[in-house]
Coordinates of C-alpha atoms in Angstrom, one line a residue:
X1 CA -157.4 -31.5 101.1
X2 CA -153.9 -33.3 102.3
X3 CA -152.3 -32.6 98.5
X4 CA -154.0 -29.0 98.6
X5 CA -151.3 -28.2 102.0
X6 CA -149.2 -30.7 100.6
X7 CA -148.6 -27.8 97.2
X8 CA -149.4 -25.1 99.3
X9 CA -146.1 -25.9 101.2
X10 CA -144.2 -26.5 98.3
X11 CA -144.9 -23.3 96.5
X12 CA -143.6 -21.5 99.9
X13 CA -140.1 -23.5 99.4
X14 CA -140.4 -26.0 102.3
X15 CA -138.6 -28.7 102.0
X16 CA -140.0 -31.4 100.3
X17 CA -139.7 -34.3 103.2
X18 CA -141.5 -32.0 105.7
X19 CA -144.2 -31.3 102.7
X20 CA -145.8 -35.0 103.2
X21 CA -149.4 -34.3 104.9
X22 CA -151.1 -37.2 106.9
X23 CA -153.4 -39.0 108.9
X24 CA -151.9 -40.0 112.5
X25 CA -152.0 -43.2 113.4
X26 CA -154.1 -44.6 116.7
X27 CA -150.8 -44.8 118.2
X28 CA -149.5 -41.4 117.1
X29 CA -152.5 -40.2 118.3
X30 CA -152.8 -41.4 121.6
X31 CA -148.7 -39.9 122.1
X32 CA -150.3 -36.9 120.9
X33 CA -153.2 -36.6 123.4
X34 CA -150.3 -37.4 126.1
X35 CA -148.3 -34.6 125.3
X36 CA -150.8 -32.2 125.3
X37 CA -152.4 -33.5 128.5
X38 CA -148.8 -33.6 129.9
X39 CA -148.1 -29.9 128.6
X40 CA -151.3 -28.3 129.9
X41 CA -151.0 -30.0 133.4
X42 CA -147.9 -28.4 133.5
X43 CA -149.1 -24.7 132.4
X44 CA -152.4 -25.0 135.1
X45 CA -149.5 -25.6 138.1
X46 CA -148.6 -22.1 137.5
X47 CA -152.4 -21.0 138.0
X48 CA -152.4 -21.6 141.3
X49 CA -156.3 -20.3 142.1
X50 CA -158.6 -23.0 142.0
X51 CA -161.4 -22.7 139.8
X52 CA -164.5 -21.1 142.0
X53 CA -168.2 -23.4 142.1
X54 CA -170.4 -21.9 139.5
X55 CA -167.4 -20.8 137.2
X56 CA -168.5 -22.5 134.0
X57 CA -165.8 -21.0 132.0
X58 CA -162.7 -23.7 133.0
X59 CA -162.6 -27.6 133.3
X60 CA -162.6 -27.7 137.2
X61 CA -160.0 -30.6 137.6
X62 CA -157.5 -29.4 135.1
X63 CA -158.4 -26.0 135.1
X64 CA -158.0 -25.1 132.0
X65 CA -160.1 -22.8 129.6
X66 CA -163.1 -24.0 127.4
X67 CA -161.3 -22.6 124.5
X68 CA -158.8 -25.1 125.1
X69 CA -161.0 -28.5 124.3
X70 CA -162.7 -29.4 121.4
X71 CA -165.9 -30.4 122.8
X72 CA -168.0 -28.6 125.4
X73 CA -167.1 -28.8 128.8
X74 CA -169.9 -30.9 130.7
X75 CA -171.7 -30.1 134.3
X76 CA -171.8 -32.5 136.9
X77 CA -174.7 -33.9 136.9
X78 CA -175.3 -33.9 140.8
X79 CA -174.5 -30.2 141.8
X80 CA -174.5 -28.6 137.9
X81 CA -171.6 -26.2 139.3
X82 CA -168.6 -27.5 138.0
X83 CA -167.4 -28.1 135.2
X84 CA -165.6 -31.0 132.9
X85 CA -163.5 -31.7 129.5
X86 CA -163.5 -35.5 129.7
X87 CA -164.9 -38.2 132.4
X88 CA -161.3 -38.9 133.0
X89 CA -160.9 -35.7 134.6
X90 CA -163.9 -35.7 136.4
X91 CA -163.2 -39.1 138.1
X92 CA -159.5 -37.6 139.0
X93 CA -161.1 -34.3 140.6
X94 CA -163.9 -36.3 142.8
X95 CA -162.3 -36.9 145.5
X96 CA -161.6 -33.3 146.2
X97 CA -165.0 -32.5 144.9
X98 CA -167.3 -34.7 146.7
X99 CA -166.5 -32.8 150.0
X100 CA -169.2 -30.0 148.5
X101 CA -171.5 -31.2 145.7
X102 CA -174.4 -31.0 146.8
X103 CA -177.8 -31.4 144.6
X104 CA -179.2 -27.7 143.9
X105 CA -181.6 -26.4 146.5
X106 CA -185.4 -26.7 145.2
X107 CA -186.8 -23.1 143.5
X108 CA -189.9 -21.9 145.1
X109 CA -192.5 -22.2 143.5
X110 CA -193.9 -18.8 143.1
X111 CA -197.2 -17.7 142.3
X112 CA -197.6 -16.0 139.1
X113 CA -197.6 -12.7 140.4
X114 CA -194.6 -13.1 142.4
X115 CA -192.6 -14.6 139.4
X116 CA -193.2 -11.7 137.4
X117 CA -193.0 -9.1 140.0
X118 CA -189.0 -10.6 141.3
X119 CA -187.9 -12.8 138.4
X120 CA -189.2 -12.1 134.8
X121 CA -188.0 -8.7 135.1
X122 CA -184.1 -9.9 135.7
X123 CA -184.4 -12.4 132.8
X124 CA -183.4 -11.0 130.2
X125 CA -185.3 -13.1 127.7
X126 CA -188.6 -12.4 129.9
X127 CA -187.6 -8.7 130.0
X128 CA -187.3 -8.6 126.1
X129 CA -191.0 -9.7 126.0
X130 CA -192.0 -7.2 128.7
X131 CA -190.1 -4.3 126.6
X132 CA -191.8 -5.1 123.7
X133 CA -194.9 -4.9 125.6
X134 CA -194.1 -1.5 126.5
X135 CA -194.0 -2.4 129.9
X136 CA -191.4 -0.2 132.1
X137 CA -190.1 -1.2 135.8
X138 CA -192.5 1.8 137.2
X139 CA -196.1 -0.2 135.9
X140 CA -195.3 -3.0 137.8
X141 CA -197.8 -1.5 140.3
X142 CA -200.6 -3.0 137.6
X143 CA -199.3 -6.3 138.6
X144 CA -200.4 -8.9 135.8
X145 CA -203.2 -7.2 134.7
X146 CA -200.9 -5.1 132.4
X147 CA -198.9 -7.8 130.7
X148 CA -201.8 -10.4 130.3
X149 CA -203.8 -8.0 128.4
X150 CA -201.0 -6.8 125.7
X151 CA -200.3 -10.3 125.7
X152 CA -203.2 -11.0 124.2
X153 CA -204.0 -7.8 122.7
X154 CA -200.9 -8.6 120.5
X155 CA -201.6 -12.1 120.0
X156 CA -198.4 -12.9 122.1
X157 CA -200.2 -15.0 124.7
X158 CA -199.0 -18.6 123.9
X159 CA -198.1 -21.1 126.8
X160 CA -194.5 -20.3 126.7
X161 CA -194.7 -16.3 126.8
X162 CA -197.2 -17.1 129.2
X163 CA -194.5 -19.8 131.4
X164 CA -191.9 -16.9 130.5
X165 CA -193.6 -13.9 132.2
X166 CA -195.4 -15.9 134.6
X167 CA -193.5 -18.9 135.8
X168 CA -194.9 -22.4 136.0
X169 CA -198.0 -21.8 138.0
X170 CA -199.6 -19.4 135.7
X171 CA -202.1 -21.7 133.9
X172 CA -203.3 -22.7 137.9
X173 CA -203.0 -18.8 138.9
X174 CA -204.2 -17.1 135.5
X175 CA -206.1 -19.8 133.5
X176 CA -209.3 -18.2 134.5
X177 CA -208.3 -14.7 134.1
X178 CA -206.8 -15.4 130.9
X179 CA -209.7 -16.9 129.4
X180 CA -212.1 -14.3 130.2
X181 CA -209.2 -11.6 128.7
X182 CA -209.1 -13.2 125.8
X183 CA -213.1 -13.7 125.3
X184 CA -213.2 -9.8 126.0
X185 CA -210.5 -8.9 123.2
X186 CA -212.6 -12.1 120.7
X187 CA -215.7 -10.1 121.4
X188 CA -214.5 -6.7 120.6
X189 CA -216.1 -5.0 123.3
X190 CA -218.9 -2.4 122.6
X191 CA -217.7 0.8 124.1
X192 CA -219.7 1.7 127.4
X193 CA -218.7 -1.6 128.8
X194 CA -216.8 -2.7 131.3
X195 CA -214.3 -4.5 129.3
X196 CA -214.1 -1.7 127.1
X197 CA -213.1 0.8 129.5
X198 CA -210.4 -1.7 130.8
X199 CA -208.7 -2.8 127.4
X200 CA -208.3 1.4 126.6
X201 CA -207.1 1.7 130.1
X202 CA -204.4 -0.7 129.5
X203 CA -203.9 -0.5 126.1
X204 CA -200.5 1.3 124.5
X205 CA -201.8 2.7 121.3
X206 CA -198.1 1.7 120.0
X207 CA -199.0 -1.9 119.9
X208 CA -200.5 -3.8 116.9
X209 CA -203.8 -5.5 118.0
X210 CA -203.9 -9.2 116.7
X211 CA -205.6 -11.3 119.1
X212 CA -204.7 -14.7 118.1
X213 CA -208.3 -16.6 116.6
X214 CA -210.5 -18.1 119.1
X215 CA -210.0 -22.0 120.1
X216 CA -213.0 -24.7 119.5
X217 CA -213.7 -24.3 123.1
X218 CA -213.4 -20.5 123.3
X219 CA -216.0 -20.5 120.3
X220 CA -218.4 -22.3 122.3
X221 CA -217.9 -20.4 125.4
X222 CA -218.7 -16.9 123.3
X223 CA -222.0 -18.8 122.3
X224 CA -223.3 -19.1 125.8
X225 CA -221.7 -15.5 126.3
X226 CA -224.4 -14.3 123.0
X227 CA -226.9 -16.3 124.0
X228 CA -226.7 -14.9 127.9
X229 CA -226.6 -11.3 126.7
X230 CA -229.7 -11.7 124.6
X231 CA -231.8 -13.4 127.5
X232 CA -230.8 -10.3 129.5
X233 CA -231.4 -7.6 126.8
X234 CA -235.4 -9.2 127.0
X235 CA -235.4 -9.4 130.6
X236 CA -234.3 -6.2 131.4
X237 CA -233.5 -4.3 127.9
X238 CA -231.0 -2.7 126.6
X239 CA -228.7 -0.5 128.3
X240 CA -230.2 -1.6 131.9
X241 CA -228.3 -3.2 134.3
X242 CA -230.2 -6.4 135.8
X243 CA -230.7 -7.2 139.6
X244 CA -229.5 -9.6 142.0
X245 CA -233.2 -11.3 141.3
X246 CA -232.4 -10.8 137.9
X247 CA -229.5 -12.3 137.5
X248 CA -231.5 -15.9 139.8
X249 CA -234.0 -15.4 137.2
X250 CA -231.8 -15.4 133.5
X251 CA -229.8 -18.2 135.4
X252 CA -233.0 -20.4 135.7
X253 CA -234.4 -20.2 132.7
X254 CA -231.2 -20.8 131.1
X255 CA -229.8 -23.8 133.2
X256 CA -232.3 -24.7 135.6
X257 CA -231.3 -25.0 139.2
X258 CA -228.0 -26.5 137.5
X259 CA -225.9 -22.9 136.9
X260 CA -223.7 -22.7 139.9
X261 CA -220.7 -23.3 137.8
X262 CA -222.5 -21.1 135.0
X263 CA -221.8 -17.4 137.0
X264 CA -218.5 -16.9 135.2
X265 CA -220.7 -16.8 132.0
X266 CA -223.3 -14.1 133.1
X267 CA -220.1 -11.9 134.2
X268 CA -218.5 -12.3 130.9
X269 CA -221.6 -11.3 129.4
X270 CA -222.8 -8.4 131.6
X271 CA -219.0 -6.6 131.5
X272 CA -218.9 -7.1 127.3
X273 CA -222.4 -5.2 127.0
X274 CA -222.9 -1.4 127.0
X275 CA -223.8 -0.2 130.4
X276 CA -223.4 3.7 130.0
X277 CA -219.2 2.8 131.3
X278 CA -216.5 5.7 130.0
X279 CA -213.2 5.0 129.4
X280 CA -212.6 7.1 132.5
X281 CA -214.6 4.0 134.6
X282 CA -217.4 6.0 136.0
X283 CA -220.8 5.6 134.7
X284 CA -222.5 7.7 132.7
X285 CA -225.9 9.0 135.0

């Protein structure tokens, strides 16, 4: 490359002792570093503004521009609100600099539906997602109801959509939900159901369903949904919708006196089965 410039100048008629291209020297190096630093201290005395907290745009102890350095300019690592080319600047700048940083104040930790409601829709990587959804500002009244279920209509629901849209809580505030939206979309729902009536409801016939294929554990939780909505098709047949003393009854023979924890599968499998539901909600009479 150096006897490429080297020819280069040569052809353009420069002399031929200023056509000699090298490497510089650890000395001639460090003489070069000092006149720059030297030149540019001089040129940020005229810019007399100091450089605002949160202005990540300038080194804040020389002041000059990113597009100045080499490298990227560093955060400190206590406050994250200013910003450095070199430790060597950062250690002349602390002294004025310790009088304010201060670590960052804690972020609340909001419940899923707060996160989406006041900060996914100001992100604008969250907001992508929600646009692509088909979301506008004016359906946030659906809360996550909405969202969830295009999530996972579309096969979009993975943890970090899901962290995106939701914030860091949404596993402890949606895990349940979530499952049982996903077993409704795994099951394709028989129309007249309740889950039926609520996927049209919130569908947008835009979207492309592809619900992403059901997990080990989701495969054995749609067994004991099957199994559950056969017991109750012979207790009560088809159609019918079962009793409180119904409902004790399918429980027992099932899982004994054991099934408190088991209610969440009776529900899954009562809303997936055709109870006479339009897509309008009311029931057919």
């Amino acid at each position: 490359m150096a006897h490429e410039i080297e020819e280069a100048l040569k052809r353009h008629g420069v002399r031929p002792e200023l056509c000699k291209v090298g490497v510089c020297t650890a000395k001639e190096r460090e003489i070069l570093e000092e006149a720059r630093e030297l030149l540019f201290s001089c040129l940020a005395r005229v810019e007399r503004d100091a450089v605002e907290p949160g202005d990540l745009t300038k080194c804040h102890g020389c002041r000059r521009k990113r597009e100045c350095f080499f490298v990227p300019l560093k955060r400190c690592g206590r406050c994250k609100e200013v910003t450095y080319h070199s430790v060597k600047c950062q250690t002349k700048h602390w002294k004025k600099h310790k009088r304010t940083c201060r670590p960052p104040a804690a972020t609340p930790d909001l419940a899923a539906h707060e996160y989406y409601m006041n900060k996914a829709f100001s992100d604008p990587k969250a907001r992508a997602l929600i646009d692509s959804l088909r979301i506008d500002a004016q359906q946030n009244s659906h809360g996550t109801g909405l969202p969830v279920h295009r999530l996972v209509a579309t096969g979009q629901d993975t943890p970090e959509n899901m962290r995106l849209l939701f914030g860091p809580r949404y596993e402890q505030d949606l895990g349940k939900y979530h499952l049982e939206t996903r077993i409704t979309y795994l099951f394709n729902a028989p129309p007249g159901s309740p889950s039926y009536a609520v996927k049209t409801s919130l569908h947008d016939h835009a979207l492309v369903r592809a619900p992403r294929p059901a997990t080990e554990s989701e495969k054995k939780i749609m067994a004991e949904v099957r199994e559950m909505q056969t017991l109750i098709r012979r207790t009560v047949g088809a159609g019918k919708i079962p009793s409180p003393a119904d409902r004790q009854a399918i429980l027992d023979n099932i899982y004994g006196r054991e099934y408190s924890d088991k209610g969440h599968i009776y529900t899954l499998a009562l809303s997936n089965m055709d109870q006479g539901v339009p897509t309008g909600g009311f029931r057919r009479v």
